[in-house]
mmCIF file of C-alpha atoms in Angstrom:
data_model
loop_
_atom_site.group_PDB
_atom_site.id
_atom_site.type_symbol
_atom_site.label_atom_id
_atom_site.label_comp_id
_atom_site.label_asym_id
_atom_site.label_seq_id
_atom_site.Cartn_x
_atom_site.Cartn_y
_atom_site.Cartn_z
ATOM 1 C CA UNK E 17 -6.708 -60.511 27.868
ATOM 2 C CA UNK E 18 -8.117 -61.857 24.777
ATOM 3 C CA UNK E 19 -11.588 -62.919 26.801
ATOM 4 C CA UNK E 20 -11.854 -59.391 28.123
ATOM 5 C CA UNK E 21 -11.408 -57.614 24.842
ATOM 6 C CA UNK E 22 -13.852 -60.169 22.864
ATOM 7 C CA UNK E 23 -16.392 -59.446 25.597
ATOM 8 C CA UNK E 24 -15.815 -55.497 25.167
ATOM 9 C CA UNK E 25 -16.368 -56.136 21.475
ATOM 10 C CA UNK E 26 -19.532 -58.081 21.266
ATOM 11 C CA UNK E 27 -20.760 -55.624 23.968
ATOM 12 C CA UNK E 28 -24.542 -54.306 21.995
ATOM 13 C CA UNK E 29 -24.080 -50.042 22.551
ATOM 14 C CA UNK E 30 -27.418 -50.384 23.369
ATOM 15 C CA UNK E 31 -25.824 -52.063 27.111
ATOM 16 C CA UNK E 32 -24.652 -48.746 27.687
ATOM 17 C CA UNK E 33 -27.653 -46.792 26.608
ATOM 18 C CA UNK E 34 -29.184 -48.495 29.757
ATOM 19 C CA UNK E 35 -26.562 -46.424 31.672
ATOM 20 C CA UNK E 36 -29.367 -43.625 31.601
ATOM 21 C CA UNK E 37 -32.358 -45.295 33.155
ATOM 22 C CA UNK E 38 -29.622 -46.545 35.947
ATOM 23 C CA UNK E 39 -28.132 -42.973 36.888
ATOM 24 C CA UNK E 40 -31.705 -41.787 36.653
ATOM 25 C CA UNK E 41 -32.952 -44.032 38.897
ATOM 26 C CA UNK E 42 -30.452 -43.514 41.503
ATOM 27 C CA UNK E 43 -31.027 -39.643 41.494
ATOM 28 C CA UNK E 44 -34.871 -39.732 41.336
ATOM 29 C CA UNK E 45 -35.071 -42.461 44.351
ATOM 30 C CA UNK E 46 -32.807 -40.250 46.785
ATOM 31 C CA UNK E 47 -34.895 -37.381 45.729
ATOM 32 C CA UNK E 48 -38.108 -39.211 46.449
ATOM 33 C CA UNK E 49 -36.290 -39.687 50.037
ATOM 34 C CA UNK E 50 -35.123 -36.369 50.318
ATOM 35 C CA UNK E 51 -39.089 -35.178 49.754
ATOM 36 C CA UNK E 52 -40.394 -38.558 52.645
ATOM 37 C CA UNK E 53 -38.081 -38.315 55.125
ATOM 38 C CA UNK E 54 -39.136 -36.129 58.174
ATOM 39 C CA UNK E 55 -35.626 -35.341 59.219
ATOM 40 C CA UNK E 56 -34.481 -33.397 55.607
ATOM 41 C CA UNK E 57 -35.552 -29.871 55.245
ATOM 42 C CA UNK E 58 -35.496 -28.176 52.649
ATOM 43 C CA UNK E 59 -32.408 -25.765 51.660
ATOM 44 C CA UNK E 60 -31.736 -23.252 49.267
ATOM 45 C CA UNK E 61 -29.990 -24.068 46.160
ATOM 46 C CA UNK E 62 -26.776 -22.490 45.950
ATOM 47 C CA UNK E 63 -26.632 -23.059 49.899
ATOM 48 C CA UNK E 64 -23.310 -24.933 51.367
ATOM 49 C CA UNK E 65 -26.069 -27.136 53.048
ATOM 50 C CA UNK E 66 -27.170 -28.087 49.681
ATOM 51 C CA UNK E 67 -25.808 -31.985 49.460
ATOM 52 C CA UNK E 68 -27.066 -33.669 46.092
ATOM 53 C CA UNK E 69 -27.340 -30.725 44.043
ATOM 54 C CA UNK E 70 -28.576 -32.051 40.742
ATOM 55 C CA UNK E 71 -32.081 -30.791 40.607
ATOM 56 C CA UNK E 72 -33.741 -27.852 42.048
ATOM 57 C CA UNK E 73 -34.894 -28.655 45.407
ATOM 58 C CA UNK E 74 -32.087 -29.319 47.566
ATOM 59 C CA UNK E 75 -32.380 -30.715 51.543
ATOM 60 C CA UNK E 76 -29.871 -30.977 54.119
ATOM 61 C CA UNK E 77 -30.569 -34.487 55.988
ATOM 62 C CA UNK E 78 -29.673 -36.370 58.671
ATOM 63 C CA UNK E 79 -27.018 -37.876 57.927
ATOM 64 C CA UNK E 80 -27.388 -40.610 60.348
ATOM 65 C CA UNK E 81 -30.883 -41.773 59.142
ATOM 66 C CA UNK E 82 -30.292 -45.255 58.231
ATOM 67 C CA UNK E 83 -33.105 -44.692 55.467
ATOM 68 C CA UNK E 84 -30.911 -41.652 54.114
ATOM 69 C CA UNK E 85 -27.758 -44.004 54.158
ATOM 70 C CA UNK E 86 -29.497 -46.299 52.296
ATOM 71 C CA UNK E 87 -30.446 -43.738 49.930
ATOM 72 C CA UNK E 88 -26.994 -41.985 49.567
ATOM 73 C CA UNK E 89 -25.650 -45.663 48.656
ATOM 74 C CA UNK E 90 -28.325 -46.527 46.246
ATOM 75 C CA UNK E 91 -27.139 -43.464 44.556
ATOM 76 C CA UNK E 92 -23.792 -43.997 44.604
ATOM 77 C CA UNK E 93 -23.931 -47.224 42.909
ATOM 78 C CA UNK E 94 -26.622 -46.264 40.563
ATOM 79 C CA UNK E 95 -23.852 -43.835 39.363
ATOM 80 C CA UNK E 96 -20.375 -46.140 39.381
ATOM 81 C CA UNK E 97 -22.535 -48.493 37.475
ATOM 82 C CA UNK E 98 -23.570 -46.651 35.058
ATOM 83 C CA UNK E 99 -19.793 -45.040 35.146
ATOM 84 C CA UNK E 100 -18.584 -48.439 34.254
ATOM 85 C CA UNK E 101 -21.243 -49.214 31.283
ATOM 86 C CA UNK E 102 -20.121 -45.446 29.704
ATOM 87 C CA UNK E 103 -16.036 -46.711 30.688
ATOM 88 C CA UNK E 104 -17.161 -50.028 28.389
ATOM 89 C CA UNK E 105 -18.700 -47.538 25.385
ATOM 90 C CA UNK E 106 -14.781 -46.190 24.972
ATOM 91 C CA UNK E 107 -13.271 -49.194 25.397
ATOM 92 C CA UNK E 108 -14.895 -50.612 22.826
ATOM 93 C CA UNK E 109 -14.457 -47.087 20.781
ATOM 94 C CA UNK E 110 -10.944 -47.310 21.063
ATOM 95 C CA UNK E 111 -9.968 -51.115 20.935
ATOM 96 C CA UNK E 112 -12.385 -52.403 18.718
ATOM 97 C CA UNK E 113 -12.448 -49.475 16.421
ATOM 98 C CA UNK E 114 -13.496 -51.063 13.004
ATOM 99 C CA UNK E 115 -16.483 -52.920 14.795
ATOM 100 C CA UNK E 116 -17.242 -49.438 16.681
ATOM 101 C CA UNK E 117 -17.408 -47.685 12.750
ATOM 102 C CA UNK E 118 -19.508 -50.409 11.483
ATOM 103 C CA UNK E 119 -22.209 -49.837 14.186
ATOM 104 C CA UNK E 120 -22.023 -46.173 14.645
ATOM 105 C CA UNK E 121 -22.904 -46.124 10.570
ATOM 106 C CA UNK E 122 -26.180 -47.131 10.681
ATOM 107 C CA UNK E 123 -28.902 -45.354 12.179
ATOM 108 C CA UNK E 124 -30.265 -48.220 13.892
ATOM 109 C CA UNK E 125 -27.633 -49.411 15.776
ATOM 110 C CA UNK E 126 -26.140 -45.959 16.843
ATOM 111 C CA UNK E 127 -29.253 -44.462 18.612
ATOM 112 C CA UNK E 128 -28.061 -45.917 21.796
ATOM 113 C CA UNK E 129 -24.919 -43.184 21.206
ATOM 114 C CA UNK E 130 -27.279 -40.559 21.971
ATOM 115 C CA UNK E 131 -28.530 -41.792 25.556
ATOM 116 C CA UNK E 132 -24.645 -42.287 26.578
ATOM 117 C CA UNK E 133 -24.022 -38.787 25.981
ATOM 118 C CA UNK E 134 -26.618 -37.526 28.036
ATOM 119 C CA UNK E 135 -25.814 -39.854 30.882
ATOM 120 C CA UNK E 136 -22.298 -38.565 30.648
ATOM 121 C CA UNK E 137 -23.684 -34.823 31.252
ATOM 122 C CA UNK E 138 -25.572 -36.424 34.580
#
């Protein structure tokens, strides 16, 4: 118990500012499948057909394409790990509270703050 919560401590914020690029990665590679794979066509947004609806553009695929499968999971775990690096941020926040303070007051060291946020609203 002790290990874990002196790892969540030293953890830089700027480890979960990478959250971002990861869930962005994961949503921008399944739509660059979406776009290449012959056997998605193109749907209307608000449709019941529409499966990833995160952008504008949405395609109802095949959902036995092993290249779509391989997509779908590449998303998936682009998310849950970026999930767990945003779980880390408030763990940290709430056990190691005075450390959290320290780094949150300086402009340097709480930029990263802003990326979480916005990978939080993806």
């Amino acid at each position: 118990l002790i290990f874990a919560k002196l790892l969540v401590c030293n953890l830089p914020l700027s480890f979960s500012a990478i959250s971002f690029s990861i869930v962005l990665l994961g949503i921008v590679w399944l739509k660059w499948a979406e776009e290449m794979l012959p056997s998605c066509k193109e749907v209307n947004f608000h449709s019941s057909q529409c499966t990833y609806p995160e952008f504008p553009g949405c395609y109802f695929c095949d959902e036995y394409n092993r290249w779509w499968i391989l997509a779908t999971r590449f998303h998936l775990a682009c998310s849950y790990i970026a999930g767990v690096s945003v779980m880390l941020f408030f763990t940290k926040a709430t056990l190691c509270w005075k450390v959290f303070m320290d780094e949150m007051s300086s402009p340097t060291t709480a930029s990263p703050s802003g990326l979480i946020f916005m990978t939080m609203a993806l």
